[in-house]
Amino acid sequence: MSKFIRVDMATKNVATSEVPEKYAGIAGRALTSNFVADEVKPTCHPLGKNNKLIFAPGYLTGTNAANSGRLSCGAKSPLTGGIKESNTGGTFGQKMAKMGIKAIVFEGIPAEDKYFIVKITMNDVTIEDAPAETIGMGNYEAIKVLQAKYGAKAGVAIIGPAGEMKLSAANISFADPESNIRSAGRGGLGAVMGSKKIKAVVIDDAGAPGVPIVNREAFKSAAKRFAKALTTHPVTSQGITKYGTNILVNILNEAGGLPTENFRRGRNEWANDIGGETMTATMEARGGKPSHGCHAGCIMRCSQHYVDKQGKYITSGFEYETIWALGANAKINDLDLIAYADRECDDVGVDSIDITVAIGVYMEGGVIPWGDGKAAMELIKEIRKGTPQGRILGCGAATVGRVYGVSRVPVVKGQAIPAYDPRAVKGVGLTYATTPMGADHTSGYAVATNILKIGGDVDPLKKEGNIELSRNLQIATAAVDSTGMCLFVAFAILDIADGFQALIDMINAQYGLSLTADDVTDLGKSVLKAERGFNHRAGFTNADDRLPEFFEEECAPHNTTWDFTDEEIDEVFNF
């Protein structure tokens, strides 16, 4: 990849250049986070002129390697006030890579009070007025309008009504191969895009030369070994393929780590009603697709097409975290209703984790009753209307807690804690507390080792080994997020040594390098140091690396508490 594109929305100037030397050797999250750390003023207002939004595919994105379709998006987060990398599937990242585009940077704020489309082809980058009918339109319909105008196979990155309103839980949605929606969901980057008056970025890769590979035979051999690891490991070849990520409902419930009723306990008696096994059986009975890839080349296929009783499509990427938040956490045991809520979040363009966790905070505050799915759905629909209530919800769980005077608000650095109780899965609790991203399970997925016993066995209920586990997984994740690989490849490469080596061998073969495992570790460390450095300059201290105090309460059924001292928590980033 050789192009580095800057789009200045204030002047409408587009500059395409060779990649700056300092970014030539990095990609994905490594590039977005280092760029934000270098060029964004840490104390700037996230919606102001000094913030910048960057898209960057990973090292392997756009190749024919299995599961190499991810795109990193970066900026200062309106939700956390710190640095943010948000990762997505869809077709956009692969098209960028095949066109030789290392990164696209969006900066400045236009004087005009209207929205624009940024169109990218092999020969040009243009800025034009957004079609009037797309303003205020839901993402599903707006993608149809744009692909009718720019081509059915055009890649689309778009904000919904929430991004136009600059709500701090607004996401950036990306069209997948069927023109359904995948999202760079967390951290409010849709609000940043909205502040720059960009309704959508459309990319057409017609004539793209494809991704250059220095040593094709070596790459082909390594890619074959890598795919073998994915198709051999039981999680990546069977578990999530058949049941999606929602297979975790019953697993976490059995482990006592399924947060129920706003994190009051870790187990409930009706978890199977919303679990992956029930979800898959429902789709099979209705003629849906229990297994589906979010981008070309995915062989794990953990996504799905969830359909209604008449077989009509409702939503894809129906993930465990969203189902848990409305299900166990808000006590709604109706999968169909949760699916419609997930679709509404995608269509309006908001993070379906922060919004659904916020529903639990509404229930905590007595605004709506526990388990009232219809009331929850009506609240979510208020976002689209732009009512005061909708805008409050659209800014996430922390804002809802402040507005309604609720003290039991599960957030870290302003971002909602998802899906795993830190008192019963202590490794992931340390990740929630310390990641620069705000509470984010994907930043260091200790559930793999604590609960699934992948990559080792560290007791989820005790302190021992969990500091090292969270540290090592955060380092590894920062590196994986830079490769352009789906994070779920970690399940296989943590257990299958040749799968990990094959990943390194693919990068070496593609670029003519000789990286080692130590180099990959060093890359992960450097990314985290850049992110922590930005947050420190933005005003964050170790005091921000803490969980809410209500986690000092016992969590049934194990009756464990969050018992790490401040000093112990601070050891996670002692490298």
Coordinates of C-alpha atoms in Angstrom, one line a residue:
M1 CA 0.0 0.0 0.0
S2 CA 1.5 3.3 -1.1
K3 CA -1.2 6.0 -0.9
F4 CA -1.8 8.2 2.2
I5 CA -4.9 10.3 1.6
R6 CA -5.8 13.5 3.5
V7 CA -9.3 15.0 3.1
D8 CA -9.6 18.5 4.6
M9 CA -13.3 19.2 5.0
A10 CA -12.7 22.8 5.9
T11 CA -11.0 23.7 2.6
K12 CA -12.3 20.7 0.5
N13 CA -8.7 20.0 -0.4
V14 CA -7.6 16.4 -1.0
A15 CA -4.0 15.5 -0.8
T16 CA -2.7 12.1 -1.9
S17 CA 0.9 11.4 -1.1
E18 CA 3.4 8.6 -0.4
V19 CA 3.1 7.2 3.0
P20 CA 5.1 9.2 5.6
E21 CA 8.2 7.3 6.6
K22 CA 7.1 7.0 10.2
Y23 CA 4.0 5.1 9.2
A24 CA 5.5 3.0 6.4
G25 CA 6.1 -0.1 8.6
I26 CA 2.8 -0.1 10.5
A27 CA -0.8 -0.8 9.7
G28 CA -4.3 -1.2 11.3
R29 CA -4.5 -0.2 14.9
A30 CA -0.8 0.5 15.1
L31 CA -1.2 3.1 12.4
T32 CA -4.4 4.7 13.7
S33 CA -3.3 5.0 17.3
N34 CA 0.2 6.3 16.4
F35 CA -1.3 8.8 14.0
V36 CA -3.8 10.1 16.6
A37 CA -1.1 10.3 19.2
D38 CA 1.1 12.3 16.8
E39 CA -1.4 14.6 15.2
V40 CA -4.5 15.0 17.4
K41 CA -4.2 17.5 20.3
P42 CA -5.0 15.3 23.4
T43 CA -6.9 18.1 25.1
C44 CA -9.0 19.1 22.0
H45 CA -12.8 18.8 22.0
P46 CA -13.6 15.5 20.2
L47 CA -16.2 17.2 18.0
G48 CA -14.0 20.2 17.3
K49 CA -11.7 21.2 14.4
N50 CA -8.6 19.7 16.0
N51 CA -9.8 16.1 16.1
K52 CA -9.0 13.9 13.1
L53 CA -10.6 10.6 12.0
I54 CA -8.4 8.0 10.3
F55 CA -9.2 4.7 8.5
A56 CA -6.5 2.1 8.1
P57 CA -6.6 -1.5 6.9
G58 CA -4.3 -4.0 8.6
Y59 CA -1.1 -5.6 7.3
L60 CA -2.9 -8.6 5.7
T61 CA -6.3 -6.9 4.9
G62 CA -7.2 -7.5 1.2
T63 CA -5.1 -10.6 0.8
N64 CA -6.7 -14.1 0.3
A65 CA -5.6 -15.1 3.8
A66 CA -8.5 -16.5 5.8
N67 CA -10.3 -13.8 7.9
S68 CA -8.2 -10.9 6.8
G69 CA -10.9 -8.3 6.2
R70 CA -10.7 -5.9 9.1
L71 CA -10.4 -2.1 9.1
S72 CA -9.3 0.1 12.0
C73 CA -10.8 3.5 12.6
G74 CA -9.2 6.0 15.0
A75 CA -9.8 9.4 16.6
K76 CA -10.2 11.0 20.0
S77 CA -13.4 9.5 21.5
P78 CA -16.4 11.7 22.3
L79 CA -17.5 9.0 24.7
T80 CA -14.3 8.5 26.8
G81 CA -12.3 11.6 26.1
G82 CA -9.4 9.4 25.3
I83 CA -7.9 7.7 22.3
K84 CA -10.1 5.2 20.4
E85 CA -9.5 2.5 17.8
S86 CA -12.7 0.8 16.7
N87 CA -12.5 -2.3 14.5
T88 CA -14.9 -3.4 11.8
G89 CA -15.7 -5.9 9.1
G90 CA -17.5 -5.3 5.9
T91 CA -16.0 -4.7 2.4
F92 CA -14.5 -1.2 2.9
G93 CA -11.1 -2.2 4.4
Q94 CA -10.4 -4.9 1.7
K95 CA -11.2 -2.4 -1.0
M96 CA -8.8 0.2 0.5
A97 CA -6.0 -2.4 0.6
K98 CA -6.6 -3.6 -2.9
M99 CA -6.4 0.0 -4.1
G100 CA -3.1 0.5 -2.4
I101 CA -4.4 3.0 0.2
K102 CA -2.5 2.8 3.5
A103 CA -4.8 5.3 5.3
I104 CA -7.5 7.9 4.8
V105 CA -7.5 10.9 7.1
F106 CA -10.5 13.2 7.6
E107 CA -9.7 16.6 9.2
G108 CA -11.2 20.0 9.5
I109 CA -14.9 21.1 9.8
P110 CA -16.7 22.7 6.9
A111 CA -18.3 26.1 7.2
E112 CA -21.4 25.0 5.3
D113 CA -24.3 23.5 7.2
K114 CA -24.8 20.5 5.0
Y115 CA -23.6 17.0 4.6
F116 CA -21.1 15.6 2.1
I117 CA -20.1 12.4 0.4
V118 CA -16.4 11.6 0.0
K119 CA -16.0 9.4 -3.1
I120 CA -12.8 7.5 -3.6
T121 CA -11.8 5.7 -6.8
M122 CA -8.5 4.5 -8.2
N123 CA -8.1 7.8 -10.0
D124 CA -9.6 10.5 -7.8
V125 CA -11.0 11.6 -4.4
T126 CA -14.0 13.9 -4.7
I127 CA -16.3 15.7 -2.2
E128 CA -19.9 16.2 -3.2
D129 CA -23.2 17.0 -1.6
A130 CA -24.9 14.1 0.1
P131 CA -28.2 13.2 -1.6
A132 CA -30.9 15.1 0.3
E133 CA -33.0 12.0 0.9
T134 CA -30.2 10.3 2.9
I135 CA -30.2 13.0 5.6
G136 CA -32.0 11.6 8.6
M137 CA -32.5 8.3 6.8
G138 CA -31.7 5.0 8.5
N139 CA -28.6 3.2 7.5
Y140 CA -30.2 0.3 5.7
E141 CA -32.1 2.6 3.3
A142 CA -29.3 5.1 2.9
I143 CA -26.9 2.3 1.9
K144 CA -29.4 1.3 -0.8
V145 CA -29.6 4.9 -2.1
L146 CA -25.9 5.3 -2.2
Q147 CA -25.2 2.0 -3.9
A148 CA -27.9 2.8 -6.5
K149 CA -26.1 6.0 -7.2
Y150 CA -22.4 4.9 -7.0
G151 CA -22.6 1.2 -7.8
A152 CA -24.0 -2.0 -6.2
K153 CA -20.6 -3.2 -5.2
A154 CA -19.3 0.1 -3.8
G155 CA -18.0 0.0 -0.3
V156 CA -19.9 2.4 2.1
A157 CA -18.9 3.9 5.4
I158 CA -21.9 5.8 6.8
I159 CA -23.3 7.6 9.8
G160 CA -27.0 7.3 10.7
P161 CA -29.2 9.9 12.4
A162 CA -27.3 9.5 15.7
G163 CA -24.0 10.5 14.0
E164 CA -25.7 13.5 12.4
M165 CA -26.8 14.5 15.9
K166 CA -23.3 13.9 17.1
L167 CA -24.4 11.7 20.0
S168 CA -21.4 10.3 21.8
A169 CA -22.4 6.6 21.3
A170 CA -22.9 7.1 17.6
N171 CA -21.0 4.6 15.4
I172 CA -19.7 4.3 11.9
S173 CA -21.6 1.7 9.9
F174 CA -20.0 -0.3 7.0
A175 CA -21.8 -2.2 4.3
D176 CA -21.1 -5.9 4.3
P177 CA -21.1 -8.1 1.1
E178 CA -24.9 -8.3 1.2
S179 CA -25.2 -4.5 1.9
N180 CA -26.2 -5.2 5.5
I181 CA -24.5 -3.5 8.4
R182 CA -21.2 -4.0 10.3
S183 CA -20.1 -1.3 12.6
A184 CA -17.0 0.4 14.1
G185 CA -19.2 0.4 17.1
R186 CA -17.5 1.7 20.2
G187 CA -16.4 5.1 21.3
G188 CA -18.6 7.4 19.4
L189 CA -16.5 7.7 16.2
G190 CA -19.8 8.3 14.2
A191 CA -20.1 11.6 16.1
V192 CA -16.6 12.6 15.0
M193 CA -17.5 11.8 11.4
G194 CA -20.8 13.7 11.8
S195 CA -18.9 16.7 13.2
K196 CA -17.0 16.9 9.9
K197 CA -20.3 16.8 8.0
I198 CA -19.4 13.6 6.3
K199 CA -22.6 11.5 5.7
A200 CA -20.7 8.7 4.0
V201 CA -17.5 7.7 2.4
V202 CA -18.0 5.7 -0.8
I203 CA -15.2 3.6 -2.2
D204 CA -15.1 2.0 -5.7
D205 CA -12.2 -0.4 -6.3
A206 CA -12.8 -0.9 -10.0
G207 CA -9.4 -1.3 -11.6
A208 CA -7.6 -1.9 -8.3
P209 CA -4.4 -3.9 -8.8
G210 CA -4.8 -5.9 -5.6
V211 CA -2.4 -6.4 -2.7
P212 CA 1.2 -6.9 -3.8
I213 CA 2.9 -9.9 -2.2
V214 CA 6.7 -10.2 -2.4
N215 CA 6.9 -14.0 -2.0
R216 CA 3.7 -15.5 -3.3
E217 CA 4.7 -19.2 -2.8
A218 CA 5.7 -18.6 0.8
F219 CA 2.5 -16.6 1.4
K220 CA 0.4 -19.4 -0.1
S221 CA 2.0 -22.0 2.1
A222 CA 1.7 -19.9 5.3
A223 CA -1.9 -19.1 4.5
K224 CA -2.8 -22.7 4.1
R225 CA -1.2 -23.5 7.5
F226 CA -3.1 -20.6 9.1
A227 CA -6.4 -21.7 7.6
K228 CA -5.7 -25.3 8.9
A229 CA -5.4 -23.9 12.5
L230 CA -8.7 -22.1 12.1
T231 CA -10.5 -25.1 10.7
T232 CA -9.0 -27.4 13.3
H233 CA -9.6 -25.5 16.6
P234 CA -13.0 -26.4 18.0
V235 CA -14.0 -22.9 18.8
T236 CA -13.2 -21.4 15.4
S237 CA -14.4 -24.4 13.4
Q238 CA -17.4 -25.6 15.4
G239 CA -18.6 -23.5 18.4
I240 CA -19.0 -20.0 17.0
T241 CA -19.6 -21.3 13.5
K242 CA -22.8 -23.1 14.6
Y243 CA -24.0 -20.9 17.4
G244 CA -22.3 -17.5 16.9
T245 CA -20.8 -15.6 19.7
N246 CA -24.1 -16.1 21.5
I247 CA -22.9 -19.6 22.4
L248 CA -21.4 -17.7 25.4
V249 CA -24.7 -17.1 27.2
N250 CA -25.0 -20.6 28.6
I251 CA -21.2 -21.0 29.1
L252 CA -21.0 -17.8 31.1
N253 CA -24.2 -18.6 33.0
E254 CA -22.8 -21.9 34.1
A255 CA -19.6 -20.2 35.1
G256 CA -21.5 -17.7 37.2
G257 CA -20.2 -14.7 35.2
L258 CA -23.3 -13.8 33.2
P259 CA -24.2 -10.3 34.6
T260 CA -27.9 -10.3 35.5
E261 CA -30.1 -7.3 36.6
N262 CA -27.5 -4.7 36.1
F263 CA -24.6 -6.8 37.5
R264 CA -26.4 -7.9 40.7
R265 CA -25.5 -11.6 40.2
G266 CA -23.8 -13.9 37.7
R267 CA -26.4 -16.5 37.0
N268 CA -30.1 -16.8 36.1
E269 CA -32.5 -19.6 35.6
W270 CA -33.7 -18.6 32.1
A271 CA -30.5 -18.0 30.2
N272 CA -31.1 -20.7 27.7
D273 CA -34.1 -18.8 26.4
I274 CA -31.7 -16.2 24.9
G275 CA -28.7 -18.5 24.3
G276 CA -26.9 -19.4 21.2
E277 CA -28.4 -22.9 21.0
T278 CA -31.9 -21.5 21.1
M279 CA -31.0 -18.7 18.6
T280 CA -29.6 -21.2 16.1
A281 CA -32.6 -23.5 16.5
T282 CA -34.9 -20.6 15.9
M283 CA -33.1 -19.5 12.7
E284 CA -33.1 -23.1 11.4
A285 CA -36.8 -23.5 12.0
R286 CA -37.6 -20.2 10.3
G287 CA -35.2 -20.5 7.3
G288 CA -32.6 -18.0 8.4
K289 CA -28.8 -18.3 8.1
P290 CA -27.2 -19.5 11.3
S291 CA -23.7 -19.1 9.8
H292 CA -22.5 -16.2 7.7
G293 CA -19.3 -14.2 7.2
C294 CA -19.1 -10.4 7.7
H295 CA -16.5 -10.0 5.0
A296 CA -15.1 -12.0 2.1
G297 CA -12.7 -14.7 3.1
C298 CA -14.2 -15.4 6.5
I299 CA -14.1 -19.1 7.2
M300 CA -15.3 -18.9 10.8
R301 CA -18.7 -17.4 9.8
C302 CA -19.8 -16.5 13.3
S303 CA -22.4 -14.1 12.0
Q304 CA -25.9 -15.0 10.9
H305 CA -29.1 -13.7 9.3
Y306 CA -31.7 -13.7 12.1
V307 CA -35.2 -13.7 10.7
D308 CA -38.7 -13.2 11.9
K309 CA -41.5 -15.9 12.1
Q310 CA -42.2 -15.3 8.4
G311 CA -38.6 -15.7 7.4
K312 CA -38.0 -12.0 6.8
Y313 CA -34.5 -10.7 7.6
I314 CA -34.1 -8.7 10.9
T315 CA -30.4 -8.4 11.7
S316 CA -26.9 -9.8 11.2
G317 CA -24.0 -9.8 13.6
F318 CA -26.5 -10.6 16.4
E319 CA -23.8 -10.7 19.0
Y320 CA -23.6 -12.1 22.5
E321 CA -22.9 -8.8 24.1
T322 CA -26.1 -7.1 22.8
I323 CA -28.2 -10.2 23.5
W324 CA -26.8 -10.3 27.1
A325 CA -27.3 -6.6 27.8
L326 CA -31.0 -6.6 26.9
G327 CA -31.5 -10.2 27.9
A328 CA -29.9 -11.2 31.2
N329 CA -28.8 -7.7 32.3
A330 CA -32.2 -6.0 31.6
K331 CA -34.2 -9.3 32.2
I332 CA -35.8 -9.4 28.8
N333 CA -36.2 -13.0 27.6
D334 CA -37.6 -12.4 24.1
L335 CA -35.0 -13.0 21.4
D336 CA -37.2 -11.5 18.7
L337 CA -37.6 -8.3 20.5
I338 CA -33.9 -8.1 21.2
A339 CA -33.2 -8.7 17.5
Y340 CA -35.5 -5.8 16.5
A341 CA -33.7 -3.6 19.1
D342 CA -30.3 -4.7 17.6
R343 CA -31.6 -3.7 14.1
E344 CA -32.8 -0.4 15.4
C345 CA -29.4 0.3 16.9
D346 CA -27.7 -0.5 13.5
D347 CA -30.2 1.5 11.5
V348 CA -30.0 4.7 13.6
G349 CA -26.2 4.2 14.0
V350 CA -25.4 3.7 17.7
D351 CA -23.2 1.3 19.6
S352 CA -25.4 -1.7 20.5
I353 CA -23.4 -2.4 23.6
D354 CA -23.5 1.1 25.2
I355 CA -27.1 1.6 24.3
T356 CA -28.3 -1.7 25.7
V357 CA -26.3 -1.4 28.9
A358 CA -27.9 2.0 29.2
I359 CA -31.3 0.4 29.2
G360 CA -30.3 -1.4 32.3
V361 CA -29.4 1.9 33.9
Y362 CA -32.8 3.3 33.0
M363 CA -34.3 0.3 34.8
E364 CA -32.0 0.8 37.7
G365 CA -33.3 4.4 38.0
G366 CA -36.9 3.2 37.9
V367 CA -37.7 4.9 34.6
I368 CA -39.0 1.7 33.1
P369 CA -39.6 -1.7 34.8
W370 CA -37.2 -4.5 34.7
G371 CA -37.8 -6.9 31.9
D372 CA -40.1 -4.6 30.0
G373 CA -39.0 -5.2 26.5
K374 CA -41.6 -3.0 24.8
A375 CA -40.6 0.0 27.0
A376 CA -37.0 -0.6 26.2
M377 CA -37.7 -0.7 22.5
E378 CA -39.7 2.6 22.7
L379 CA -36.7 4.2 24.4
I380 CA -34.3 3.1 21.7
K381 CA -36.7 4.5 19.0
E382 CA -36.5 7.9 20.7
I383 CA -32.9 8.2 19.4
R384 CA -34.1 8.3 15.8
K385 CA -36.6 11.0 16.7
G386 CA -34.0 13.2 18.3
T387 CA -36.0 13.9 21.4
P388 CA -34.3 14.9 24.6
Q389 CA -34.8 11.4 25.9
G390 CA -33.4 9.9 22.7
R391 CA -30.4 12.1 22.8
I392 CA -29.7 11.2 26.5
L393 CA -29.8 7.5 25.6
G394 CA -27.8 8.0 22.4
C395 CA -24.9 9.3 24.5
G396 CA -24.6 6.0 26.4
A397 CA -24.8 4.5 29.8
A398 CA -22.7 7.0 31.7
T399 CA -24.8 9.9 30.5
V400 CA -28.0 8.1 31.5
G401 CA -26.6 7.5 34.9
R402 CA -25.7 11.1 35.4
V403 CA -29.1 12.4 34.2
Y404 CA -31.1 10.1 36.4
G405 CA -28.9 10.2 39.5
V406 CA -28.0 6.5 39.3
S407 CA -24.9 5.3 41.2
R408 CA -24.9 1.7 39.9
V409 CA -23.6 2.5 36.4
P410 CA -21.3 -0.1 34.9
V411 CA -18.7 2.0 33.0
V412 CA -15.0 2.6 32.9
K413 CA -13.7 5.9 31.4
G414 CA -17.3 6.6 30.4
Q415 CA -17.7 3.4 28.3
A416 CA -20.1 0.6 29.2
I417 CA -18.8 -2.6 30.6
P418 CA -20.0 -5.5 28.5
A419 CA -21.2 -9.1 29.1
Y420 CA -18.8 -10.6 31.7
D421 CA -18.9 -9.9 35.4
P422 CA -15.4 -8.9 36.6
R423 CA -15.9 -10.5 40.0
A424 CA -16.3 -13.9 38.3
V425 CA -14.0 -13.4 35.4
K426 CA -11.2 -11.4 37.0
G427 CA -8.8 -11.3 34.1
V428 CA -11.3 -9.5 31.9
G429 CA -12.0 -7.2 34.9
L430 CA -8.4 -6.0 34.8
T431 CA -8.7 -5.4 31.0
Y432 CA -11.9 -3.3 31.6
A433 CA -10.1 -1.3 34.2
T434 CA -6.8 -0.6 32.4
T435 CA -7.3 -0.6 28.6
P436 CA -6.8 2.8 27.1
M437 CA -10.1 2.2 25.2
G438 CA -12.5 2.4 28.1
A439 CA -14.3 -0.8 29.2
D440 CA -13.7 -3.1 26.3
H441 CA -13.6 -6.9 26.4
T442 CA -12.0 -7.2 23.0
S443 CA -8.9 -5.2 24.2
G444 CA -7.7 -8.3 26.2
Y445 CA -10.1 -11.1 26.1
A446 CA -9.2 -13.0 29.3
V447 CA -12.4 -14.9 29.1
A448 CA -10.6 -17.2 26.6
T449 CA -8.2 -18.4 29.3
N450 CA -10.3 -17.8 32.4
I451 CA -13.4 -19.6 31.2
L452 CA -12.8 -21.4 27.9
K453 CA -9.3 -22.6 29.0
I454 CA -7.7 -21.5 25.7
G455 CA -4.1 -20.6 25.8
G456 CA -3.8 -21.9 29.4
D457 CA -5.8 -22.1 32.5
V458 CA -6.0 -19.2 34.9
D459 CA -8.6 -19.4 37.7
P460 CA -11.2 -16.7 37.0
L461 CA -12.2 -16.4 40.7
K462 CA -8.7 -15.7 42.1
K463 CA -6.1 -13.0 41.7
E464 CA -3.2 -15.3 40.9
G465 CA -2.1 -15.1 37.3
N466 CA -4.7 -12.6 36.1
I467 CA -2.5 -9.5 36.1
E468 CA -0.1 -11.2 33.7
L469 CA -2.9 -12.7 31.7
S470 CA -4.6 -9.3 31.1
R471 CA -1.2 -7.7 30.3
N472 CA -0.2 -10.3 27.8
L473 CA -3.5 -10.4 26.1
Q474 CA -3.7 -6.7 25.7
I475 CA -0.2 -6.7 24.1
A476 CA -1.2 -9.5 21.8
T477 CA -4.5 -7.9 20.9
A478 CA -2.9 -4.6 20.0
A479 CA -0.7 -6.6 17.6
V480 CA -3.6 -8.7 16.1
D481 CA -5.7 -5.6 15.6
S482 CA -2.8 -4.3 13.5
T483 CA -2.7 -7.3 11.2
G484 CA -6.2 -6.8 9.8
M485 CA -7.3 -10.2 11.1
C486 CA -10.5 -10.8 12.9
L487 CA -9.7 -11.0 16.6
F488 CA -11.3 -14.4 16.9
V489 CA -8.3 -15.9 15.2
A490 CA -6.7 -15.6 18.6
F491 CA -8.7 -18.6 19.8
A492 CA -6.8 -20.8 17.4
I493 CA -3.3 -19.2 17.5
L494 CA -3.3 -19.2 21.3
D495 CA -3.6 -23.0 21.3
I496 CA -1.9 -24.0 18.0
A497 CA 1.7 -22.8 17.8
D498 CA 2.0 -23.3 14.1
G499 CA -1.1 -21.1 13.5
F500 CA 0.6 -18.2 15.3
Q501 CA 3.8 -18.8 13.3
A502 CA 1.9 -19.0 10.1
L503 CA 0.4 -15.5 10.8
I504 CA 3.9 -14.1 11.2
D505 CA 5.1 -16.0 8.1
M506 CA 2.3 -14.5 6.0
I507 CA 3.3 -10.9 7.0
N508 CA 6.9 -11.8 6.2
A509 CA 6.1 -13.3 2.8
Q510 CA 3.8 -10.3 1.9
Y511 CA 6.3 -7.6 2.7
G512 CA 9.6 -9.4 2.4
L513 CA 10.4 -9.1 6.1
S514 CA 11.9 -11.4 8.7
L515 CA 9.7 -10.6 11.8
T516 CA 9.9 -12.9 14.8
A517 CA 7.4 -13.5 17.6
D518 CA 9.4 -11.0 19.8
D519 CA 8.8 -8.4 17.1
V520 CA 5.1 -9.0 17.2
T521 CA 5.2 -8.6 21.0
D522 CA 7.2 -5.4 20.7
L523 CA 4.7 -4.0 18.2
G524 CA 1.8 -4.6 20.6
K525 CA 3.7 -2.9 23.4
S526 CA 4.5 0.1 21.3
V527 CA 0.8 0.5 20.3
L528 CA -0.3 0.4 24.0
K529 CA 2.4 2.9 25.0
A530 CA 1.3 5.3 22.3
E531 CA -2.3 5.0 23.4
R532 CA -1.5 5.4 27.1
G533 CA 0.7 8.3 26.3
F534 CA -2.2 10.1 24.5
N535 CA -4.6 9.5 27.4
H536 CA -2.0 10.7 29.9
R537 CA -1.6 14.0 27.9
A538 CA -5.4 14.2 27.7
G539 CA -5.5 14.2 31.5
F540 CA -6.0 10.6 32.5
T541 CA -4.2 9.1 35.5
N542 CA -4.1 5.7 37.2
A543 CA -7.2 6.8 39.1
D544 CA -9.1 6.3 35.9
D545 CA -8.0 2.7 35.7
R546 CA -10.6 1.6 38.2
L547 CA -13.9 -0.3 38.2
P548 CA -17.1 1.2 39.8
E549 CA -17.2 0.7 43.5
F550 CA -20.3 -1.4 43.5
F551 CA -18.2 -4.3 42.3
E552 CA -17.0 -4.5 45.9
E553 CA -20.3 -6.3 46.6
E554 CA -20.4 -10.1 46.5
C555 CA -21.5 -11.6 43.2
A556 CA -23.6 -14.8 43.4
P557 CA -23.3 -17.7 42.9
H558 CA -19.6 -17.6 43.8
N559 CA -19.9 -14.7 46.2
T560 CA -16.6 -13.2 45.0
T561 CA -15.8 -9.5 45.0
W562 CA -13.5 -7.2 43.0
D563 CA -10.6 -7.3 45.4
F564 CA -7.6 -6.1 43.5
T565 CA -5.8 -3.2 45.2
D566 CA -4.9 -0.1 43.3
E567 CA -1.2 -1.1 43.3
E568 CA -2.1 -4.5 41.8
I569 CA -4.2 -2.9 39.1
D570 CA -1.3 -0.6 38.2
E571 CA 0.9 -3.6 37.6
V572 CA -0.9 -4.5 34.4
F573 CA 0.9 -1.9 32.4
N574 CA 4.3 -2.5 34.1
F575 CA 6.3 -3.1 31.0

